[in-house]
Coordinates of C-alpha atoms and ligand atoms in Angstrom, one line a residue:
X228 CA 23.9 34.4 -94.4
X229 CA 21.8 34.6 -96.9
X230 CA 17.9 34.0 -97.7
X231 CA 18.4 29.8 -97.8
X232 CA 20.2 30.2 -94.3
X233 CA 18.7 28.5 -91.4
X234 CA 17.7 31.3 -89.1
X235 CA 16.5 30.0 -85.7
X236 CA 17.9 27.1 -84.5
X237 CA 16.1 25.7 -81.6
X238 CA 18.1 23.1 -79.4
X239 CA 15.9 20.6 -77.0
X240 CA 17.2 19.9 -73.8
X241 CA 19.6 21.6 -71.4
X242 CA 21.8 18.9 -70.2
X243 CA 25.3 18.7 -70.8
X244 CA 24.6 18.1 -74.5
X245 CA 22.1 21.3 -74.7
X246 CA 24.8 23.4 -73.5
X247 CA 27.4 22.2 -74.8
X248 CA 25.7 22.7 -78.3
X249 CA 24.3 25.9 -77.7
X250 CA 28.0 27.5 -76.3
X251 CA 29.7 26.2 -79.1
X252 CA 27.1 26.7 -82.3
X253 CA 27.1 30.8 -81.0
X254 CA 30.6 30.7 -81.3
X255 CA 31.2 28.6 -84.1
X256 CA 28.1 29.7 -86.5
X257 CA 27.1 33.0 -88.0
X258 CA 26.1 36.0 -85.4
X259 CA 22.6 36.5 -87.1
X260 CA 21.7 32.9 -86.2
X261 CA 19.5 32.9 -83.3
X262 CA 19.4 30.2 -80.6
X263 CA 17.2 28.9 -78.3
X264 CA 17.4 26.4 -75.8
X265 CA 14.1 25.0 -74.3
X266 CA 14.7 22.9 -71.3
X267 CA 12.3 21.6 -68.3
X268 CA 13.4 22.0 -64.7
X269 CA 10.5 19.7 -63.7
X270 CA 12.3 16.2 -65.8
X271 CA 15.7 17.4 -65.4
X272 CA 19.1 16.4 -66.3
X273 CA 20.6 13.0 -66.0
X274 CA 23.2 14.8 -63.6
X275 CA 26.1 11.9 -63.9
X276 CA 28.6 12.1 -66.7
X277 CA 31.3 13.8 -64.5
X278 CA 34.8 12.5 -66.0
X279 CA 36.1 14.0 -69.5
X280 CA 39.4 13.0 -71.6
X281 CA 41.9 15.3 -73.3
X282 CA 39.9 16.5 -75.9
X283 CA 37.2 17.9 -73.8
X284 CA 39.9 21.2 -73.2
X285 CA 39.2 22.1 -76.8
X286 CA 35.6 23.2 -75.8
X287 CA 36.7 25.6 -73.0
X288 CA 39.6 26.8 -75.2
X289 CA 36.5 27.1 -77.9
X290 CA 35.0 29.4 -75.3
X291 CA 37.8 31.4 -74.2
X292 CA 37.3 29.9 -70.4
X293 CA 39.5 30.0 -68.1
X294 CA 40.8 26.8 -66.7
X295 CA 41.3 27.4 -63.2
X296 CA 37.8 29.7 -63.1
X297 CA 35.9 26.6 -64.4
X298 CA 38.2 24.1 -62.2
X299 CA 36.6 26.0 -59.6
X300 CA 33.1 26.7 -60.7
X301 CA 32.3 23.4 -61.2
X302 CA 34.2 21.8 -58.2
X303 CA 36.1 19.5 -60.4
X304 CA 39.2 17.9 -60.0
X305 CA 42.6 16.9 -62.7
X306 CA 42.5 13.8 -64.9
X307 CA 45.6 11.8 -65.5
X308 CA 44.4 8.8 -67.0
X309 CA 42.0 5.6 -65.5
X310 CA 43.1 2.9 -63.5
X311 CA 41.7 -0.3 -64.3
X312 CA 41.5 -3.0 -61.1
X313 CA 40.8 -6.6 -61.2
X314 CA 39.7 -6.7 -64.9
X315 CA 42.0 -9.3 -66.6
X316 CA 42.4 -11.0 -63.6
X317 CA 41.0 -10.3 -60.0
X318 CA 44.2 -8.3 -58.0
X319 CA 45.4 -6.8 -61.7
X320 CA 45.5 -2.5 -61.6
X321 CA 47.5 -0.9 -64.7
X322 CA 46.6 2.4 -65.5
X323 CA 45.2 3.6 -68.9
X324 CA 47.5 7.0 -68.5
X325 CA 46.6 10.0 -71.5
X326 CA 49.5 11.8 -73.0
X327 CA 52.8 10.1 -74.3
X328 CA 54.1 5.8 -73.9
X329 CA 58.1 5.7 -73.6
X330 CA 59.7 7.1 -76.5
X331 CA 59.0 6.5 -80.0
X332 CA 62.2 5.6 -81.9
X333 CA 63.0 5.7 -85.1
X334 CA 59.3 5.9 -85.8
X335 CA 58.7 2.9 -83.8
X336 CA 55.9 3.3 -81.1
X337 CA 57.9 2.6 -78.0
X338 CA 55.4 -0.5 -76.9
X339 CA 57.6 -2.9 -79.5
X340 CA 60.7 -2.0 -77.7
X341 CA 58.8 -2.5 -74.8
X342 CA 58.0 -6.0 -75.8
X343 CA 61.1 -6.9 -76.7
X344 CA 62.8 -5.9 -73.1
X345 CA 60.0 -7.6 -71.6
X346 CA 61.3 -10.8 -73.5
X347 CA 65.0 -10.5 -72.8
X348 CA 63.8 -9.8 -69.1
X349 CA 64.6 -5.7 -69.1
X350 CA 61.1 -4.2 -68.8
X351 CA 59.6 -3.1 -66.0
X352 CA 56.0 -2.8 -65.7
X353 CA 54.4 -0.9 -68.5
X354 CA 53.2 2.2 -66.8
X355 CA 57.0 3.5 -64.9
X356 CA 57.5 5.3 -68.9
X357 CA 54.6 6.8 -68.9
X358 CA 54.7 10.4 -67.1
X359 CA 50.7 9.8 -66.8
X360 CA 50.1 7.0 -65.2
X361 CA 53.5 7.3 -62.5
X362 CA 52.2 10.8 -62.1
X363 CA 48.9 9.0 -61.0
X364 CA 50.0 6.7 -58.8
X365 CA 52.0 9.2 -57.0
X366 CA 48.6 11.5 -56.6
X367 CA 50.7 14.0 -58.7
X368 CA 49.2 17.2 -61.1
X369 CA 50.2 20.3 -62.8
X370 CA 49.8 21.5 -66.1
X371 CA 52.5 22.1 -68.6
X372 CA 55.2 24.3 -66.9
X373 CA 56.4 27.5 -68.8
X374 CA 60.2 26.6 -68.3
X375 CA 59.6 22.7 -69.2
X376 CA 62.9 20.8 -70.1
X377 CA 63.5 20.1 -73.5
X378 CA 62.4 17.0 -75.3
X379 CA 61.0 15.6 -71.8
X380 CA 57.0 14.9 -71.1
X381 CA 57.1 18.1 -68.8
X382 CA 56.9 19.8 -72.6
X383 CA 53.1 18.5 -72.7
X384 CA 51.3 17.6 -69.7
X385 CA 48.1 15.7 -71.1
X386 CA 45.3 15.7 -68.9
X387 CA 41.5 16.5 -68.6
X388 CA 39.0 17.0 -65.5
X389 CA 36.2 15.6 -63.3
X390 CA 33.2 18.2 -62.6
X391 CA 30.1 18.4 -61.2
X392 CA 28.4 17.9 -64.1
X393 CA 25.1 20.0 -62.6
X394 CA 27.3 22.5 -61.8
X395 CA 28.7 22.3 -65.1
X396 CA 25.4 22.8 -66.9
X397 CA 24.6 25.4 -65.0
X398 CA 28.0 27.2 -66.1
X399 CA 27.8 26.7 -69.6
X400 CA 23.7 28.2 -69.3
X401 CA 25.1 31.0 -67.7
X402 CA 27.8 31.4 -70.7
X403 CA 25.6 31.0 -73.5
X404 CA 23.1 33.7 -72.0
X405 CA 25.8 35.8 -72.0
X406 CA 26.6 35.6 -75.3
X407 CA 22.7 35.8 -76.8
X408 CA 21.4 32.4 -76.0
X409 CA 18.0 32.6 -75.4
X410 CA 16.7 30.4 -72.7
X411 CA 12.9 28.8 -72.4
X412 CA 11.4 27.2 -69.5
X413 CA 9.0 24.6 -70.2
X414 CA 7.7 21.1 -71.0
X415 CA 7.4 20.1 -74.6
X416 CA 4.3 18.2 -75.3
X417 CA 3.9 18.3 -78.8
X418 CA 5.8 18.1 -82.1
X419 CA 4.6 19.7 -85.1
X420 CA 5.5 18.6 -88.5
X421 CA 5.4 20.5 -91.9
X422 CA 2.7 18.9 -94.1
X423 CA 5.1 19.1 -97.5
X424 CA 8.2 18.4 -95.9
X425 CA 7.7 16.4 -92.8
X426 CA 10.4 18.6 -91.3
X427 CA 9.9 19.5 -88.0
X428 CA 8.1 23.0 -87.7
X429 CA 7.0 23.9 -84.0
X430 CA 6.8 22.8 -80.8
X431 CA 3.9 23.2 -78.3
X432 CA 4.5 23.0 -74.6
X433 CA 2.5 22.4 -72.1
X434 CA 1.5 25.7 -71.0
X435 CA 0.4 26.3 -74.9
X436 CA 3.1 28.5 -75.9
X437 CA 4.3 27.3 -79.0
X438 CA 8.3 27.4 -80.6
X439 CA 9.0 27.4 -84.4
X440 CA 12.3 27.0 -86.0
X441 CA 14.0 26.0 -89.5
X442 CA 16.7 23.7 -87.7
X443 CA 15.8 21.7 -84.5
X444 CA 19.1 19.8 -82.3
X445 CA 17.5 17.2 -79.8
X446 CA 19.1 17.3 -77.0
X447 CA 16.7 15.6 -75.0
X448 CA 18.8 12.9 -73.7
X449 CA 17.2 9.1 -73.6
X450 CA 13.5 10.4 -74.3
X451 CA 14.9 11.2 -78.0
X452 CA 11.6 13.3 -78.3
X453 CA 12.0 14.3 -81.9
X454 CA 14.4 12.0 -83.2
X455 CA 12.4 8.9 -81.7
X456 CA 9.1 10.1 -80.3
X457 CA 8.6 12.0 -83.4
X458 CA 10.4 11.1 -86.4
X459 CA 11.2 7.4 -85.3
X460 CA 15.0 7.0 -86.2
X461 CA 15.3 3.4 -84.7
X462 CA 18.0 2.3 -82.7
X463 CA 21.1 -0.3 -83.8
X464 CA 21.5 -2.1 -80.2
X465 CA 24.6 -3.4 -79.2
X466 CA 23.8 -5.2 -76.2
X467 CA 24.9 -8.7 -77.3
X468 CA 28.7 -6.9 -76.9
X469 CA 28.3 -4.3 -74.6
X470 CA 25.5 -6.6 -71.9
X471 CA 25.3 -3.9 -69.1
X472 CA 22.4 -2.1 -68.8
X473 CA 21.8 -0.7 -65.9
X474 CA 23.9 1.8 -63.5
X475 CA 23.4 2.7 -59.8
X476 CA 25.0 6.1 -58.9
X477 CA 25.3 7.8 -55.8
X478 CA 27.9 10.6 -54.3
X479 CA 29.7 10.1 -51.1
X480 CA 32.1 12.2 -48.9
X481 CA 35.4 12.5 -49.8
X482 CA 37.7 10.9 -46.6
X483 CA 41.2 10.3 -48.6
X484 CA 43.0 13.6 -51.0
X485 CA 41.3 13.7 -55.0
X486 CA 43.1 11.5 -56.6
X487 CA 44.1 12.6 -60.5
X488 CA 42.5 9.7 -62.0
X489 CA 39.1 7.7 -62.6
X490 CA 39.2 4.3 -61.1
X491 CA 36.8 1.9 -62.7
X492 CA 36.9 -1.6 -60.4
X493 CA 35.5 -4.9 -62.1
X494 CA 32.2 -6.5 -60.7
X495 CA 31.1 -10.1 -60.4
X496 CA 28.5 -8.8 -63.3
X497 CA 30.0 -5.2 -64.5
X498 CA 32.0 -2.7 -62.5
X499 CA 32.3 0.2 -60.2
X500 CA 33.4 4.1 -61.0
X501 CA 34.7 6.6 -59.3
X502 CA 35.4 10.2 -59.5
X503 CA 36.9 12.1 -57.5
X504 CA 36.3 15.6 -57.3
X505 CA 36.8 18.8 -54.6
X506 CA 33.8 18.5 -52.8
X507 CA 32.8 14.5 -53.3
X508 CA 33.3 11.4 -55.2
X509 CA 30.9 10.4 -57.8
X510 CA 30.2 6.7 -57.7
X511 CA 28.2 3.9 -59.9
X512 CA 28.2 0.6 -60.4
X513 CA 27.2 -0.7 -64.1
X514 CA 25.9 -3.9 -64.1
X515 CA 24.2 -6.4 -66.6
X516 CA 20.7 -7.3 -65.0
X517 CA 20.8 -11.0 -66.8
X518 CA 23.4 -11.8 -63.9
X519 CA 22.7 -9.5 -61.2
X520 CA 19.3 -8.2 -59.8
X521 CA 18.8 -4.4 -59.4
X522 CA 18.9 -5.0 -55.8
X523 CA 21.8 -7.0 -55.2
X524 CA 23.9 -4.5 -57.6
X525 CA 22.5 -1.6 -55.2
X526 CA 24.2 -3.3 -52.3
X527 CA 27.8 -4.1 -54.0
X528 CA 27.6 -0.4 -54.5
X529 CA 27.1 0.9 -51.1
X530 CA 29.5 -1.5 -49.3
X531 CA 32.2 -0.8 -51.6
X532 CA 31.8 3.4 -51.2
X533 CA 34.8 5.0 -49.2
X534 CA 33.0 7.6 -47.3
X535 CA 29.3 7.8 -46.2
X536 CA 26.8 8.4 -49.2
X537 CA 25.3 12.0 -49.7
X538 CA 22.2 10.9 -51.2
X539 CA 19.8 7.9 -52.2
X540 CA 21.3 5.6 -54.9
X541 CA 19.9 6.7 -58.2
X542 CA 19.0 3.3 -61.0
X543 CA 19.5 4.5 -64.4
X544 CA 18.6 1.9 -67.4
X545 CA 20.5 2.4 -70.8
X546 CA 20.6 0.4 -73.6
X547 CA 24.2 0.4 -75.7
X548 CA 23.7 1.3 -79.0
X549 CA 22.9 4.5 -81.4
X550 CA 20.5 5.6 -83.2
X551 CA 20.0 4.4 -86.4
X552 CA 20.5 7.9 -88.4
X553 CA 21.4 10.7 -86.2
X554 CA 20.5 13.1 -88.7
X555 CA 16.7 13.1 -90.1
X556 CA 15.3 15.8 -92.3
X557 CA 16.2 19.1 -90.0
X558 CA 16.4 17.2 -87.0
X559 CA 20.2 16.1 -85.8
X560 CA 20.5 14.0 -81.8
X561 CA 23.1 14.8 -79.9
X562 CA 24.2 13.7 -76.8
X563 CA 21.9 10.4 -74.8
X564 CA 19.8 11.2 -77.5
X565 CA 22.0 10.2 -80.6
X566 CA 22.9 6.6 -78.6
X567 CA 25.2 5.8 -75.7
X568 CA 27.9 3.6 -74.8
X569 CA 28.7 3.0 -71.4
X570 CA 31.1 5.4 -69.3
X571 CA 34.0 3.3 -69.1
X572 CA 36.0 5.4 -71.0
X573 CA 34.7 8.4 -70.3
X574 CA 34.0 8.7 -74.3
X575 CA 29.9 10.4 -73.8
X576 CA 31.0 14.0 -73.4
X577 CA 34.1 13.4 -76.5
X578 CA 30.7 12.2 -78.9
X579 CA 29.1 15.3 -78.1
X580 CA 32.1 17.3 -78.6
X581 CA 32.9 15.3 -82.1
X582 CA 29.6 15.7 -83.1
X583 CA 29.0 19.2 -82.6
X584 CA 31.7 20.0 -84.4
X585 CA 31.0 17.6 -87.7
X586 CA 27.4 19.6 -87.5
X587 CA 29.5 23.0 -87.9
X588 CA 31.3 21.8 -90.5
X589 CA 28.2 20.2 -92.4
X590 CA 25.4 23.0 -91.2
X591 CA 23.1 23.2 -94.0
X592 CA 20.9 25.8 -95.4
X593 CA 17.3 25.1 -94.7
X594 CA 16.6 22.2 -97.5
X595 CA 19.2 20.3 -95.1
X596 CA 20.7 18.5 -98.1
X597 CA 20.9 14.9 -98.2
X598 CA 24.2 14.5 -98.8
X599 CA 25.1 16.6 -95.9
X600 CA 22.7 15.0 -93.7
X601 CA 24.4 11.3 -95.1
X602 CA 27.7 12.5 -94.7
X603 CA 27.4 13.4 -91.0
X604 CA 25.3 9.9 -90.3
X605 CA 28.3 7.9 -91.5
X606 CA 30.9 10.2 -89.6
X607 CA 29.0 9.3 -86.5
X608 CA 28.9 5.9 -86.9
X609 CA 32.1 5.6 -87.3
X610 CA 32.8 7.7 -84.7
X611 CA 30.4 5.5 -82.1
X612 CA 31.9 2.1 -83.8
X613 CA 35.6 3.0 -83.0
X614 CA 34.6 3.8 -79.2
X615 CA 32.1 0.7 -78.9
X616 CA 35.5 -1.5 -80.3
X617 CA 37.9 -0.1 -77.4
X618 CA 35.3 -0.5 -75.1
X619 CA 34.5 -4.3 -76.1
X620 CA 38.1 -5.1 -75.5
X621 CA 38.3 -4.2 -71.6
X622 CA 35.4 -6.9 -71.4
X623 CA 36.5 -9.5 -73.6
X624 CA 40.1 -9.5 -73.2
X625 CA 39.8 -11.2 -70.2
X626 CA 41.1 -14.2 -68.5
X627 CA 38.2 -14.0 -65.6
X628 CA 36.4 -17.1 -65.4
X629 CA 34.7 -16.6 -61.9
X630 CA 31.3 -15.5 -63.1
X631 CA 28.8 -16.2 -65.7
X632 CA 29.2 -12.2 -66.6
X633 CA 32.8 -12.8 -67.5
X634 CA 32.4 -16.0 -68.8
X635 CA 29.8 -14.6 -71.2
X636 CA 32.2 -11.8 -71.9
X637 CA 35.7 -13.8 -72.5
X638 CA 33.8 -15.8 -75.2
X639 CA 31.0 -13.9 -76.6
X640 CA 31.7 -13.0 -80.6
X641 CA 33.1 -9.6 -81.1
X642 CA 33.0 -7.5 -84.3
X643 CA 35.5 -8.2 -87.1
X644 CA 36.8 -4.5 -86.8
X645 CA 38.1 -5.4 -83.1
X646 CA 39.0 -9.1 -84.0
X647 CA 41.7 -7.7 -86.8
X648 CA 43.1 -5.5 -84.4
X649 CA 43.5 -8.1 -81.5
X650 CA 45.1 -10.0 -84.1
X651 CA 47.7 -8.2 -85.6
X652 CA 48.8 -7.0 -81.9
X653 CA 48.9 -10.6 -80.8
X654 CA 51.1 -11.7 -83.7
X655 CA 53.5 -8.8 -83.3
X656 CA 52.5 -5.9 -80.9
X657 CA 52.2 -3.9 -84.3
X658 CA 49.0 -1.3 -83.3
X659 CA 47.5 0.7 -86.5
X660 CA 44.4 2.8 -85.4
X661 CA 42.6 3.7 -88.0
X662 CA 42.5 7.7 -89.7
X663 CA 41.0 9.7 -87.0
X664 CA 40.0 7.4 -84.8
X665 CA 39.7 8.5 -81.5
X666 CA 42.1 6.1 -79.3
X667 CA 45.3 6.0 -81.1
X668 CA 48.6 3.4 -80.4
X669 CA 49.1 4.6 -76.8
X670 CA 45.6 3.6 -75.4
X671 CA 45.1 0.8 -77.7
X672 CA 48.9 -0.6 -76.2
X673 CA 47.8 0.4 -72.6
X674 CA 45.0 -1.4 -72.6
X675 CA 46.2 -5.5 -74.4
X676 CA 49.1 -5.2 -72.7
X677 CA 47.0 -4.2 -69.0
X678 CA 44.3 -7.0 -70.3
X679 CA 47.4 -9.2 -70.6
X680 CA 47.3 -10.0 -74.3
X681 CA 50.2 -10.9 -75.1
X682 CA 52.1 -10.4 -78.4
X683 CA 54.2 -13.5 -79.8
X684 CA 56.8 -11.8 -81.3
X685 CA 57.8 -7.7 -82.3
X686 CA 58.6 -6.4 -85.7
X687 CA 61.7 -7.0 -86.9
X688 CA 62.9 -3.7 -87.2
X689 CA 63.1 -3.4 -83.2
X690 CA 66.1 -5.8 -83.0
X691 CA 68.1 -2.8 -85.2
X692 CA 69.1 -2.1 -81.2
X693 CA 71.4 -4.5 -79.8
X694 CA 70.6 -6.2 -76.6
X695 CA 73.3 -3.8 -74.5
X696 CA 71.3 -0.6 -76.4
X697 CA 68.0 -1.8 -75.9
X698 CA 68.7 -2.2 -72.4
X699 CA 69.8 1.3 -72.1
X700 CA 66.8 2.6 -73.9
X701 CA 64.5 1.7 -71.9
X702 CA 66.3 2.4 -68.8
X703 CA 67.1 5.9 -70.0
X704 CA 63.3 6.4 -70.1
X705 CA 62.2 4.7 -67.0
X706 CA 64.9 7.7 -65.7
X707 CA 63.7 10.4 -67.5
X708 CA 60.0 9.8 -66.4
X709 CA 60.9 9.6 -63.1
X710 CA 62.5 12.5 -62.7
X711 CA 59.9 14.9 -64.4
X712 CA 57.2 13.2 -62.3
X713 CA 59.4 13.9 -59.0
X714 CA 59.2 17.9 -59.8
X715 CA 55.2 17.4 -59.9
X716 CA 53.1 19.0 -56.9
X717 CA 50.9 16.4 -55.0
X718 CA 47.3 17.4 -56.8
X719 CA 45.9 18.1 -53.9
X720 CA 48.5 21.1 -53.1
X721 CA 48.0 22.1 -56.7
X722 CA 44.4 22.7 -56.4
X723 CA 44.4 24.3 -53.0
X724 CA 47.5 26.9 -54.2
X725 CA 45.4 27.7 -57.9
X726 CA 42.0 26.5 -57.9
X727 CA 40.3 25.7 -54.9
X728 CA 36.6 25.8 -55.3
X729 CA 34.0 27.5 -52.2
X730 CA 32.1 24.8 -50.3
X731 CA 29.1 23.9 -51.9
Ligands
FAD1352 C1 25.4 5.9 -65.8 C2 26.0 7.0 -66.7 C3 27.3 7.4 -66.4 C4 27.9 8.4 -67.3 N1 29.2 8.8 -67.0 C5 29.8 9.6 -68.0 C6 31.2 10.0 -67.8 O1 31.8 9.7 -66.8 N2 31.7 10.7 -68.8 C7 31.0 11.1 -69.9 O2 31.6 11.8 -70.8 N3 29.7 10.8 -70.0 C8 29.1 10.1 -69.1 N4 27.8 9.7 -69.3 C9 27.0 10.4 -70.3 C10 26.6 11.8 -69.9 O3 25.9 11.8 -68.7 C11 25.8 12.4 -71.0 O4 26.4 12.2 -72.3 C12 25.6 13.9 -70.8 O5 25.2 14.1 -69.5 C13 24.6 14.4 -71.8 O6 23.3 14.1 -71.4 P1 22.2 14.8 -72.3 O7 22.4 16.3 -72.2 O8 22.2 14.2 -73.6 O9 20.9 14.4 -71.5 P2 20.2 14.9 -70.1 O10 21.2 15.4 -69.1 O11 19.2 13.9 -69.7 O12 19.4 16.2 -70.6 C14 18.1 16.1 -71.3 C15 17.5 17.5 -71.3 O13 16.3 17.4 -72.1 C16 15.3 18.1 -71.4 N5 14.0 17.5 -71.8 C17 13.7 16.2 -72.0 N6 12.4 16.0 -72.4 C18 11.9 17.3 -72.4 C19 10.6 17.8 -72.7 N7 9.6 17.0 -73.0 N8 10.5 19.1 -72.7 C20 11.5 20.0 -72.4 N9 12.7 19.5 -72.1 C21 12.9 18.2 -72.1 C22 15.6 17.8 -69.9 O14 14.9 18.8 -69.1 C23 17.1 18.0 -69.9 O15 17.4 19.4 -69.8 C24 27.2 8.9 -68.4 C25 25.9 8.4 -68.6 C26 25.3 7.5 -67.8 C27 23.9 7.0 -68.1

């Protein structure tokens, strides 16, 4: 630190993003830096949010937390992967499984040779060689065991949770207090702004106390009360791609065992989640409300819950999109508040992972440089344009004619970025994600193939197996997979023997 260093940082809003920002910053950032987090019991938190993927571990590793005191801290529950039903066509289910596909040979992702059985009439369906998704569908967990056979997928068991994202919150307040977060209780009402600089200087609430800081993280979920109310960022909307814009969510009792995965079911005009976790199952139904009321949407919902619901349906509007610039002057959005594309792939949490951790990397001194503050902008957008592309594809990789929703989404435009990859798979199940980028060959394979785009032909290089070896390969895996997922507890037995949580 020294005398250009930013020395309070004051984070808005306690939600999942709040806390998450707050937990990691302390750990991440200098000791000397002090943080505050002012939050407001009477608005709230949004309170869904409650499935994660892989990377979300790194934050609790970040922490030093251990797994099976958080599994049961915050109820939750293990995630394999997330089963799609009745997207491409109505009676479809594949599973978009985390982890490893097959076996990549000769530094060929396994999906080609995949292709290529599927031709000659070998393959079996895409998800019996992947230890995920069979692992799923056999309501199967455990982590990586110690003693894990060589060279099998028992060496690295991929997987990520379901919580109780209130809970959750609530977990991470108590960690950060721990470790010299301070906390505020209030209402913020007004937002001060320097005279020379137009940064942001104080913050009144409405009891008249007032908060100052040199660096100010909004956390503030949809409000966006500095990077909108205040400083007007604007918003890029991406409705015309991503049309729903609306979600009812409610909880209900669990009546079957947690399964390890997310289900998200298609709709006539968007579809349905749910999460399981110990002591209920989260449930919403996303919907576009061009081509389905608010009430008729409510309804779908409740007759298609398994158990009886725990509390009124809750509507919650969103837009799909992001803000325009995440990062004005010395005010950076994270979380709702930076933008927001639809839960589908569970990617919300991930953006306020990736972005906390592009912030520590790029955390400026006081001036907030512009080419720091540009820098992190484009990151994010690229970051939010990778996810919005994989989400697009569920939607418009379709053959569902049935409704005006998914007759809309089968032949809306989509952006270039998503058309190129469609079309190199489609011309020869060749997948190249892009550096960094999130979703990599697995999920992007997953995903056409369970969509049922299919490629016209495989590289070249795949037919260096003759037919008799081919044949073998895959067969070889399809074994392999199966045995390592018959060693796997049923999750249920997992989480009662390591992590059960109390009743609530
Ligand atoms: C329908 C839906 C489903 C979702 N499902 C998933 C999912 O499965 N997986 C996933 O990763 N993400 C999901 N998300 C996203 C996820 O919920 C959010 O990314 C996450 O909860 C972070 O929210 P937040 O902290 O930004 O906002 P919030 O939870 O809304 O928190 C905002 C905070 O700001 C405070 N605040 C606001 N205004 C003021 C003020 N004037 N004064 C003081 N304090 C103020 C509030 O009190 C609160 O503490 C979902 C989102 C939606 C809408």
């Amino acid at each position: 630190m020294n005398e250009h260093s930013i020395r309070r940082l004051v984070i808005v809003g306690g939600g999942t993003a709040g806390w998450m920002t707050a937990t990691a910053l302390r750990q991440l950032l200098y000791p000397e830096l002090s943080i505050e987090v002012i939050e407001s019991e009477e608005i709230g938190i949004i309170g869904v949010g409650e499935a994660t993927i892989p990377p979300f571990r790194r934050h609790n590793a970040l922490l030093g937390i251990d797994e099976r005191e958080f599994v049961r801290g915050t109820q939750a529950t293990f995630k394999l992967g997330i089963e799609f039903r009745d997207w491409a066509r109505p009676g479809d289910s594949y599973i978009h499984g985390f982890g490893t596909l097959g076996l990549d040979l000769d530094g060929q992702p396994f999906h080609q040779y995949w292709t290529r059985a599927l031709q000659m009439g070998v393959a079996k369906d895409l998800g019996l060689y992947s230890f995920n998704v069979l692992a799923a569908r056999q309501g199967r967990f455990m982590p990586t065991p110690t003693d894990a056979p060589k060279d099998t997928p028992l060496e690295d068991i991929v997987y990520a949770y379901h919580f109780d994202a209130t809970l959750y919150a609530r977990y991470l307040r108590r960690f950060a207090e721990a470790h010299g977060v301070r906390r505020i209780e209030g209402r913020i009402v007004e937002v001060g702004l320097r005279p020379d600089t137009g940064f942001v200087d104080t913050l009144v609430l409405q009891d008249g106390r007032t908060v100052s800081g040199d660096f100010f993280i909004d956390c503030s979920g949809f409000r966006g009360l500095l990077i909108e109310q205040r400083l007007q960022a604007g918003y890029e909307d991406w409705s015309h791609w991503l049309p729903c814009d609306r979600a009812w969510a409610v909880p209900c009792e669990n009546v079957v065992p947690p399964t390890p995965y997310t289900r998200a079911t298609a709709r006539p005009a968007g579809w349905q989640w749910r999460i399981p976790l110990q002591h209920r199952v989260g449930n919403g139904h996303v919907f576009c409300s061009r081509h389905m009321s608010e009430d008729e949407a409510r309804t779908v919902l409740l007759e298609n819950l398994e158990g009886r619901p725990l509390a009124e349906p809750k509507l919650i509007p969103f837009h799909g999109g992001k803000r325009r610039r995440a990062w004005i002057r010395n005010v950076v959005a994270i979380g709702l508040s930076g933008g927001f594309l639809e839960p589908l792939e569970s990617t919300a949490i991930h953006l306020i992972q990736t972005a906390i951790a592009k912030l520590a990397l790029l955390f400026p001194e006081r001036d907030c440089s512009e080419a720091l503050r540009n820098r992190y902008n484009a990151q994010m957008d690229e970051e939010f344009a990778w996810v919005r592309d994989f989400l697009i594809l569920h939607y418009h990789a379709t053959e569902r004619a049935d409704t005006p929703f998914w007759n809309y989404c089968r032949t809306m435009e989509i952006p270039e970025s998503l058309r190129e990859v469609i079309a190199l798979f489609s011309d020869s199940a060749r997948i190249i994600p892009r550096t960094d980028e999130l979703f990599k060959t697995v999920s992007w394979a997953q995903v056409m193939i369970g969509q049922r785009i299919k490629p016209r032909r495989y590289p070249p290089v795949i037919d260096r197996l003759t037919d008799a070896e081919l044949t073998k390969f895959v067969k070889h895996v399809e074994e392999v997979v199966g045995s390592c997922v018959a060693v796997v507890p049923a999750h249920e037995a997992f989480i009662a023997r390591h992590c059960k949580a109390p009743p609530p």
